[in-house]
Short mmCIF file of C-alpha atoms in Angstrom, two decimals:
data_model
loop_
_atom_site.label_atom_id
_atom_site.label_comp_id
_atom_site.label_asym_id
_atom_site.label_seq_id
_atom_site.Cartn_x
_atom_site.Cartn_y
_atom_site.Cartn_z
CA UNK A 1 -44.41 41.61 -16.79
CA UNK A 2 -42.52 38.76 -17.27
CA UNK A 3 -41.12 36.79 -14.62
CA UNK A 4 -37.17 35.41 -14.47
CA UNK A 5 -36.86 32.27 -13.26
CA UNK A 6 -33.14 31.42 -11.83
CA UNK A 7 -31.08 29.37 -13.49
CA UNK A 8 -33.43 29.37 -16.41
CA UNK A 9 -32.45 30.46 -19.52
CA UNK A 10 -28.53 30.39 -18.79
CA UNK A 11 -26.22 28.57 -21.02
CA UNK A 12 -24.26 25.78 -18.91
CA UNK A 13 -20.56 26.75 -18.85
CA UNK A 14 -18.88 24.33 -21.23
CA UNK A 15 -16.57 21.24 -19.13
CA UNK A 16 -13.00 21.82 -20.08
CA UNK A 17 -11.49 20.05 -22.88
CA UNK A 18 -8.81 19.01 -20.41
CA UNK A 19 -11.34 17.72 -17.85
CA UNK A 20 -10.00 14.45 -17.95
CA UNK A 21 -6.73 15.00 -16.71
CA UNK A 22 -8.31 15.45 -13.42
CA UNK A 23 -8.35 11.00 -13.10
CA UNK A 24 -4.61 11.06 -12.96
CA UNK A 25 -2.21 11.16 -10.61
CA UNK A 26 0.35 12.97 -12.08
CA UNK A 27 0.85 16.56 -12.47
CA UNK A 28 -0.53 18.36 -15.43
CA UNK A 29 -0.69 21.65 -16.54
CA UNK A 30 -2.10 22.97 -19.70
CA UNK A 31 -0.29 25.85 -20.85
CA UNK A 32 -0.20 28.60 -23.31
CA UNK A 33 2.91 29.28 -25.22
CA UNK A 34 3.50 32.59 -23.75
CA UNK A 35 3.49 30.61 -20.70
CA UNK A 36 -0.25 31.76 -18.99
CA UNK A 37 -1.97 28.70 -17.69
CA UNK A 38 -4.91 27.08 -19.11
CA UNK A 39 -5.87 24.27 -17.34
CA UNK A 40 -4.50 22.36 -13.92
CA UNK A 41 -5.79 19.59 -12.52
CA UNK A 42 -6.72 18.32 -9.22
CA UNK A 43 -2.99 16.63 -8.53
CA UNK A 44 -1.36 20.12 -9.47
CA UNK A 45 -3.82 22.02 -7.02
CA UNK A 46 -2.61 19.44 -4.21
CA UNK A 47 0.83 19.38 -5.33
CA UNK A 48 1.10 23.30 -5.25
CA UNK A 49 -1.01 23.92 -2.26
CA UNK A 50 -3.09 26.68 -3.66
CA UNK A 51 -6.12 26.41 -5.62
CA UNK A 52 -6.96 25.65 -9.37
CA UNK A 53 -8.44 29.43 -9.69
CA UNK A 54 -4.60 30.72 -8.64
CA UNK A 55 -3.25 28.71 -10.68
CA UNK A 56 -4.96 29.38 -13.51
CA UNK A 57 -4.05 32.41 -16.38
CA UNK A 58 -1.32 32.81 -14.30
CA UNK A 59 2.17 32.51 -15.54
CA UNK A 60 3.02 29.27 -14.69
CA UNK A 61 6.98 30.01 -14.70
CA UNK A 62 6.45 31.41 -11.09
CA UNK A 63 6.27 27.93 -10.09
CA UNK A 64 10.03 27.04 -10.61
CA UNK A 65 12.98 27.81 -9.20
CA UNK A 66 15.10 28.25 -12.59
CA UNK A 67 12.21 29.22 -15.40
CA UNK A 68 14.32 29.45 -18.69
CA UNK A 69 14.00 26.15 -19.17
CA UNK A 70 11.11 26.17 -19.57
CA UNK A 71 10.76 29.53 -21.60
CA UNK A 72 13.19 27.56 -24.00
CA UNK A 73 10.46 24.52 -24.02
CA UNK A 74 7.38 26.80 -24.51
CA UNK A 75 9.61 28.42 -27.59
CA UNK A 76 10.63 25.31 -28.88
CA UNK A 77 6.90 23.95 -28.90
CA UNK A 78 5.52 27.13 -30.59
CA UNK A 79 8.20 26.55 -33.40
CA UNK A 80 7.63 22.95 -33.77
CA UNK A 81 10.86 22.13 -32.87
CA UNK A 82 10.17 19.02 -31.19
CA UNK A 83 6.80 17.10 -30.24
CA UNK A 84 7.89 16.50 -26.91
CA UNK A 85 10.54 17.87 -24.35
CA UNK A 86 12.12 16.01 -20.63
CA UNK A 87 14.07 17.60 -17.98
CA UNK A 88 15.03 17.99 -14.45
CA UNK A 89 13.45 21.25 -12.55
CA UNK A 90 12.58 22.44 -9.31
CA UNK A 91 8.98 23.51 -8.19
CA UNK A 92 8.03 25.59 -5.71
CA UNK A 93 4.83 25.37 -3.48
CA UNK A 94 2.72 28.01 -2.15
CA UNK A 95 4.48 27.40 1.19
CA UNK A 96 7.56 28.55 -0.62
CA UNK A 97 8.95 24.69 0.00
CA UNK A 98 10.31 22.97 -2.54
CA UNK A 99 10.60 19.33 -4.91
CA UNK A 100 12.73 18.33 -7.74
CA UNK A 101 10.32 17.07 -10.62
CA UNK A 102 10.58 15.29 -13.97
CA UNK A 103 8.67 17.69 -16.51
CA UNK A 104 7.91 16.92 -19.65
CA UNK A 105 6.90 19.10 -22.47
CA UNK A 106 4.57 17.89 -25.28
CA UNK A 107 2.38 19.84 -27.81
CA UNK A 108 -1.29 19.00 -28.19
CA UNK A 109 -3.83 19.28 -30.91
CA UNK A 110 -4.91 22.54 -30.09
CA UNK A 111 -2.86 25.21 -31.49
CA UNK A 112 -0.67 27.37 -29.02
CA UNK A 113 -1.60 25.26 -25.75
CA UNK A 114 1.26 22.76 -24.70
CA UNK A 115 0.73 19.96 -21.97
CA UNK A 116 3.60 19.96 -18.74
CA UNK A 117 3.45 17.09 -17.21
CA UNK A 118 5.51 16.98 -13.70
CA UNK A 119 6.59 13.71 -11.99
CA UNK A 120 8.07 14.24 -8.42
CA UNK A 121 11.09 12.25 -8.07
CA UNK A 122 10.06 11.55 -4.23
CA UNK A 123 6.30 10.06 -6.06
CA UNK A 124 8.23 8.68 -8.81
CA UNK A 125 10.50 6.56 -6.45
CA UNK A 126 7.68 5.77 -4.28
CA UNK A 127 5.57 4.44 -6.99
CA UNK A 128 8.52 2.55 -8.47
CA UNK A 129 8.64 1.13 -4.87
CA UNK A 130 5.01 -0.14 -4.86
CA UNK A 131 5.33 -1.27 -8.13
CA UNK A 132 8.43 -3.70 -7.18
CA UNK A 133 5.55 -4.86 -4.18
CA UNK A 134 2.56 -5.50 -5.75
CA UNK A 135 4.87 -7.74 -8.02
CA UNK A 136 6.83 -9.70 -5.45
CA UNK A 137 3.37 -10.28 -3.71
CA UNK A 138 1.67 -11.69 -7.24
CA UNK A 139 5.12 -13.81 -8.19
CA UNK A 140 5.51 -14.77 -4.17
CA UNK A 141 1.55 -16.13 -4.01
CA UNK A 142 2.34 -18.24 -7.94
CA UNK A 143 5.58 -19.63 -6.06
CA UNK A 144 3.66 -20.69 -2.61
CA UNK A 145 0.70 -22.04 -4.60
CA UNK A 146 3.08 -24.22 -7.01
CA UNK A 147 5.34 -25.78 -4.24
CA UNK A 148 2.90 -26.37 -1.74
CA UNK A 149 0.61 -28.44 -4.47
CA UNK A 150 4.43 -30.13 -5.23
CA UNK A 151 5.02 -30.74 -1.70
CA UNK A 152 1.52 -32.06 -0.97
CA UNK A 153 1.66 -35.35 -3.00
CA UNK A 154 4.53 -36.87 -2.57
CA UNK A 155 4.41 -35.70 1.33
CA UNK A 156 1.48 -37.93 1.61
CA UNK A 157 2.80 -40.56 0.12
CA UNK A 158 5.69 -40.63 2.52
CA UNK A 159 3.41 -40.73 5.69
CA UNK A 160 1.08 -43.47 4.01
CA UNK A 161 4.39 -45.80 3.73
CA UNK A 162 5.52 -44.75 7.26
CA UNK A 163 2.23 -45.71 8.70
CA UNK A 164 2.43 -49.06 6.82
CA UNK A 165 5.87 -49.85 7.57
CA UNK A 166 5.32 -49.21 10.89
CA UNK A 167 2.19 -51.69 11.45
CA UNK A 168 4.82 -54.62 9.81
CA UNK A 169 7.85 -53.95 12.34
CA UNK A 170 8.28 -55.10 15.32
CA UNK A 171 11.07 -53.28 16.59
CA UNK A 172 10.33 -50.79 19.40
CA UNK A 173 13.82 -48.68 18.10
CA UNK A 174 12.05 -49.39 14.75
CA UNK A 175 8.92 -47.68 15.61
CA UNK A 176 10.06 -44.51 16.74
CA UNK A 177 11.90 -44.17 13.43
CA UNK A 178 8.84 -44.46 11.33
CA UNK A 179 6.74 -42.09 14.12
CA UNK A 180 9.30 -39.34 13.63
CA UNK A 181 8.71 -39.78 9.94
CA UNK A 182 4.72 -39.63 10.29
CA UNK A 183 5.66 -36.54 12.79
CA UNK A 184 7.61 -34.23 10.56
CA UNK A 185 5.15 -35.30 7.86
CA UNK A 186 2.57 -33.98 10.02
CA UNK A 187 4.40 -30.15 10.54
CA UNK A 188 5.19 -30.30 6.86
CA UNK A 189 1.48 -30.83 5.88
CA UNK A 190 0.62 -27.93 8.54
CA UNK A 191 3.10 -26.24 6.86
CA UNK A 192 1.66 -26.27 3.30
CA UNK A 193 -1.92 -25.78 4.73
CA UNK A 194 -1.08 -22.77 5.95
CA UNK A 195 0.44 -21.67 2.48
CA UNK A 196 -2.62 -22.68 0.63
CA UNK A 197 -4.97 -20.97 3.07
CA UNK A 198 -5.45 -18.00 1.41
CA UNK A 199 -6.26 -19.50 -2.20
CA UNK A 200 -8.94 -22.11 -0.85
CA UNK A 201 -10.69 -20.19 1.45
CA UNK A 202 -13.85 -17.83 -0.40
CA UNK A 203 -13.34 -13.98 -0.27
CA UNK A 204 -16.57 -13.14 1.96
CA UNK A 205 -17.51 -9.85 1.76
CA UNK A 206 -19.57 -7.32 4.17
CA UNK A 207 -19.76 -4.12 5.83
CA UNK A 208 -16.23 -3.56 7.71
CA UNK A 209 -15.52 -1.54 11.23
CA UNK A 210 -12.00 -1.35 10.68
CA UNK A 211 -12.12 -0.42 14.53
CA UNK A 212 -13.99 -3.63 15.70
CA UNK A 213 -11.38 -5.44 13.39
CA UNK A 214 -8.81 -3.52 16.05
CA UNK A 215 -10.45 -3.69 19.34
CA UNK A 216 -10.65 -7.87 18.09
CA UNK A 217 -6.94 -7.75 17.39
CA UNK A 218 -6.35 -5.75 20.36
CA UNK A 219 -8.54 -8.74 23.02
CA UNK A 220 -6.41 -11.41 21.41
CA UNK A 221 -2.72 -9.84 21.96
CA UNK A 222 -2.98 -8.72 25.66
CA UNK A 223 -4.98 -11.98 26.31
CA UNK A 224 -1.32 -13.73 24.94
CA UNK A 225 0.63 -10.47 26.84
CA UNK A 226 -1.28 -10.07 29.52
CA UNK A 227 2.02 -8.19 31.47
CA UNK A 228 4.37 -5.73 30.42
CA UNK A 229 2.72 -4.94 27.15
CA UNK A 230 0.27 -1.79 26.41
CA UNK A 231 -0.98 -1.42 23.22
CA UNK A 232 -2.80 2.17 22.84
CA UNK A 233 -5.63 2.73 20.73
CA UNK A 234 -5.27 6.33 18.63
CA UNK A 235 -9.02 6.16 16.34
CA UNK A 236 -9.74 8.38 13.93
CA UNK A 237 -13.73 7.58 14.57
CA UNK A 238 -14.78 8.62 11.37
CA UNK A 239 -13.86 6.75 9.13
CA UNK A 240 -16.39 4.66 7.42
CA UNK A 241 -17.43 1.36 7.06
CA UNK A 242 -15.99 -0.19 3.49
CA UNK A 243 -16.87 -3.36 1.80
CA UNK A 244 -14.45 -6.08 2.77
CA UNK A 245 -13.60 -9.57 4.65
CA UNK A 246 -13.62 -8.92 8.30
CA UNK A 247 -11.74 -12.65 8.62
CA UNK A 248 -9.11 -11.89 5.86
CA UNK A 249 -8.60 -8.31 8.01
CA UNK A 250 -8.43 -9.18 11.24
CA UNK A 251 -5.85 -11.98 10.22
CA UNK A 252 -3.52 -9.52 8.41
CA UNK A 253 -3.74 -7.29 11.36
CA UNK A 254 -3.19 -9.89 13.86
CA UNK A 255 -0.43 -11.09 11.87
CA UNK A 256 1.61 -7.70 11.92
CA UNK A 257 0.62 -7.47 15.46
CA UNK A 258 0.97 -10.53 17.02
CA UNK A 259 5.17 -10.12 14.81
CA UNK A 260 5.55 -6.76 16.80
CA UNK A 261 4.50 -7.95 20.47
CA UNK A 262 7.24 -10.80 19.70
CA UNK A 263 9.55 -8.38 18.56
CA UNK A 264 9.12 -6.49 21.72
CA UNK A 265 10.21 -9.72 24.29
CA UNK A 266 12.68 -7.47 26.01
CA UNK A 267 10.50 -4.63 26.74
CA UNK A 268 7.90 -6.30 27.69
CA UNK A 269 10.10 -8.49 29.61
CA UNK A 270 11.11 -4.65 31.50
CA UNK A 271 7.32 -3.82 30.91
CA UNK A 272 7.46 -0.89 28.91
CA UNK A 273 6.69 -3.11 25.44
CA UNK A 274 4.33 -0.58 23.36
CA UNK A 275 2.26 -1.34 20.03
CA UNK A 276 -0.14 1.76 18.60
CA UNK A 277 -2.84 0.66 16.75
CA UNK A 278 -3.42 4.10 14.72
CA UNK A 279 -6.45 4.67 12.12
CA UNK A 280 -6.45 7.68 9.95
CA UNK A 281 -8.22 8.89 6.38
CA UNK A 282 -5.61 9.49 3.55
CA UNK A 283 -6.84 12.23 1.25
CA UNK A 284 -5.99 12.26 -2.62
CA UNK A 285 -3.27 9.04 -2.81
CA UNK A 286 -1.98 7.14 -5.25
CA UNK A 287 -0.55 3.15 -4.93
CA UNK A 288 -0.88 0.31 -7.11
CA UNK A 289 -0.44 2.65 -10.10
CA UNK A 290 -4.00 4.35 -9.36
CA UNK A 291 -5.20 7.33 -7.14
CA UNK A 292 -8.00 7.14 -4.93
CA UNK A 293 -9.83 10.07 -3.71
CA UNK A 294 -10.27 8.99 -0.19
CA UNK A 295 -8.34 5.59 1.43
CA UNK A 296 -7.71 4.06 5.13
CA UNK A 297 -4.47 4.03 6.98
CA UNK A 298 -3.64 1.82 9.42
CA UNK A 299 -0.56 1.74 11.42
CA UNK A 300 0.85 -0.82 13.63
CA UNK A 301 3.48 0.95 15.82
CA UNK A 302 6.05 -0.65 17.79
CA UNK A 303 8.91 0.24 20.26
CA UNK A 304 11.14 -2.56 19.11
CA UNK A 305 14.83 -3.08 18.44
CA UNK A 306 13.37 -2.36 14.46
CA UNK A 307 13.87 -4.95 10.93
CA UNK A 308 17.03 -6.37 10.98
CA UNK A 309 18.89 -4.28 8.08
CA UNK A 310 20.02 -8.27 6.72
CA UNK A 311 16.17 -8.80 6.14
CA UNK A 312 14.48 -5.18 5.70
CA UNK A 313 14.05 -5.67 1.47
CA UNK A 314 12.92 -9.34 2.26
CA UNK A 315 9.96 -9.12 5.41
CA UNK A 316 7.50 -9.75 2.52
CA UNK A 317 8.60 -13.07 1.20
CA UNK A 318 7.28 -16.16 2.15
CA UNK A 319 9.38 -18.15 4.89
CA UNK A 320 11.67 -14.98 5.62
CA UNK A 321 11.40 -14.25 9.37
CA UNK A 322 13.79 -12.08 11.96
CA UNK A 323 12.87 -14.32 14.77
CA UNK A 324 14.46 -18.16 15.09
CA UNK A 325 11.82 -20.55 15.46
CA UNK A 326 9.74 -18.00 12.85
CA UNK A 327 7.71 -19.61 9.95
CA UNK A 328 8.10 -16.13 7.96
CA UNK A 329 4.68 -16.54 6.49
CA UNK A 330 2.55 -13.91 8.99
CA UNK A 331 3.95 -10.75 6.79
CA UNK A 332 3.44 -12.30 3.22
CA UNK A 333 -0.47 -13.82 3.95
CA UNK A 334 -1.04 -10.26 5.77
CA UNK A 335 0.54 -8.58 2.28
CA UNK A 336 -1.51 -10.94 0.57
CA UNK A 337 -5.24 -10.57 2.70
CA UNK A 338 -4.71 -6.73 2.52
CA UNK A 339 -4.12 -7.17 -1.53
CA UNK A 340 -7.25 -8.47 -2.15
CA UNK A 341 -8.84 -5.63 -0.72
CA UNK A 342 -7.08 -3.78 -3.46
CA UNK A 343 -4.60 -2.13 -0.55
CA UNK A 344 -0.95 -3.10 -0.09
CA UNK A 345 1.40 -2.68 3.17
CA UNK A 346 4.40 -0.57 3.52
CA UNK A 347 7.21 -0.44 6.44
CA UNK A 348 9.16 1.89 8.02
CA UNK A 349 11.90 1.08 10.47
CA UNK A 350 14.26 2.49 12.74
CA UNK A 351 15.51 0.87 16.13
CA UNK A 352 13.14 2.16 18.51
CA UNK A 353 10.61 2.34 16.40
CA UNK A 354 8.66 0.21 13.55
CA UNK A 355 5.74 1.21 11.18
CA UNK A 356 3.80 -0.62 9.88
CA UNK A 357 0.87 0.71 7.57
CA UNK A 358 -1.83 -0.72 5.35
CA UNK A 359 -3.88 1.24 2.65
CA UNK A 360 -6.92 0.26 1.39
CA UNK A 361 -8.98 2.47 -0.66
CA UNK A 362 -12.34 3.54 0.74
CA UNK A 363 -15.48 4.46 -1.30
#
């Protein structure tokens, strides 16, 4: 008698041709051209709200609102009318909700199976969004770099004459001329150190709490607002640890932070002034023109009067700020700290209430 050992024996069930469309981040559906579904990936499964095994030999025109379009497509591409195909359509969920996609209709190599590819308009403006970000961050941090290193030298030239000019007069009127000069010298040179902060100082990395990087942030605004001001701590305990610089972190936080408890003078000033620091794991997200299986959000939550509408498509540049007195660099070196952790920060605001919230992928 001969013994069966499981799993021994059995042919492996060959990986899908179409395996790799499971790395994007867009929609795709492989599809025959009577319409039956081949293949959908992981973004389509999300997306739809039902699972790959539903989706699949299924007739994927059940999934829009108006399906002779794409009929039309699925005949055109089985009569080689055309090697690819774009237009507008409507998709419905499993929920029975729906959202407006761009689809596009392309053949591929193998014969009778076409490739849909769906971009929601919502993700599509979103990305387009992130994409305008990540830029103004890279071409704001060139800018800052450049003028602070063409501020620098001829700034300390000017104080080095002040200070000599004002050892050879004797002039008391005289001498508080050139110590106003030396003075704003000074401010300016604090100034420019602060721009050129993040580009001198190493990116040390280690194992991050992101909430001992709150609970820090947290100690150092009610030590400033001792009165009037709570700010309530809403954890999502667990999350991980990630690889990145606790210094660069807690900065970017205490930067947005430290903006909202400013923001909120009045209501503190009444003492109802309220910031939520709010942790939470994002599931299957895309930013930065790549999706991440698993990433952090953190949101800063205020009760402010909200972003001035004058200054809403501006908060990231450098020396842009709501408040008088304001340097307007918090918001572009916390943009810039939570970049190099691969992240970026986005805002929402209404009066009332102001969102802040930074992504960074997690392993």
């Amino acid at each position: 008698m001969s013994l069966r050992i499981p799993g021994v024996g059995r042919r492996k069930p060959k990986p899908s041709p179409y395996a790799a469309f499971d790395m994007l981040a867009t929609l795709i559906a492989v599809v025959r051209v009577d319409g039956s579904v081949v293949f959908a990936n992981a973004a389509l499964e999300d997306a739809l709200g039902t699972s790959r095994r539903t989706i699949e030999d299924t007739p994927f025109f059940d999934f829009f609102a108006e399906p002779a379009t794409l009929r039309t497509a699925l005949d055109g591409a089985a009569g080689n009318e055309f090697a690819a195909l774009r237009y507008e359509a409507i998709v419905k969920r499993a929920n029975h909700e729906t959202f407006p996609v761009h689809a596009i209709v392309a053949q591929t190599e193998r014969r009778g199976e076409v490739v849909v590819e769906l971009l929601p308009l919502e993700q599509q403006a979103k990305q387009d969004r992130e994409e305008r970000l990540i830029d103004q961050a890279q071409a704001n941090k060139e800018l800052i770099r450049n003028l602070a290193h063409e501020i620098k030298n001829p700034l300390g030239g000017i104080r080095g004459a002040a200070q000599l000019l004002q050892m050879e007069v004797e002039s008391r009127d005289l001498i508080e001329y050139t110590q106003v000069i030396i003075h704003e010298a000074d401010r300016l040179q604090t100034l420019v150190d602060r721009l050129l902060a993040p580009h001198r100082r190493p990116h040390v990395v280690g194992d991050v709490n992101i909430h001992e990087v709150c609970e820090r942030v947290r100690s150092l605004i009610l030590a400033e607002f001792p009165r009037g001001l709570r700010v309530v701590r809403d954890y999502d305990t667990s999350i991980p640890e990630f690889r990145g610089d606790r210094e660069q972190l807690i900065q970017a936080v205490l930067n947005i932070t430290h903006n909202a408890a400013q923001a909120l003078a009045e209501r503190i000033a009444e003492g109802d002034g309220r910031i939520v620091l709010r942790t939470r794991i994002a599931r299957q997200v895309t930013f930065g023109k790549q999706r991440y299986r698993l990433a952090l959000e953190l949101h800063v939550i205020d009760n402010g009067p909200g972003v001035p509408d004058s200054i809403k498509d501006r908060i990231f540049y450098p020396l842009v700020s709501g408040r008088e007195g304001g340097s307007g660099l918090g918001l572009t070196l916390a943009q810039t700290f939570v970049q190099q952790h691969h992240g970026l920060i986005e805002c929402e605001s209404v009066p009332g209430k102001t969102d802040f919230k930074l992504l960074i992928p997690l392993p």
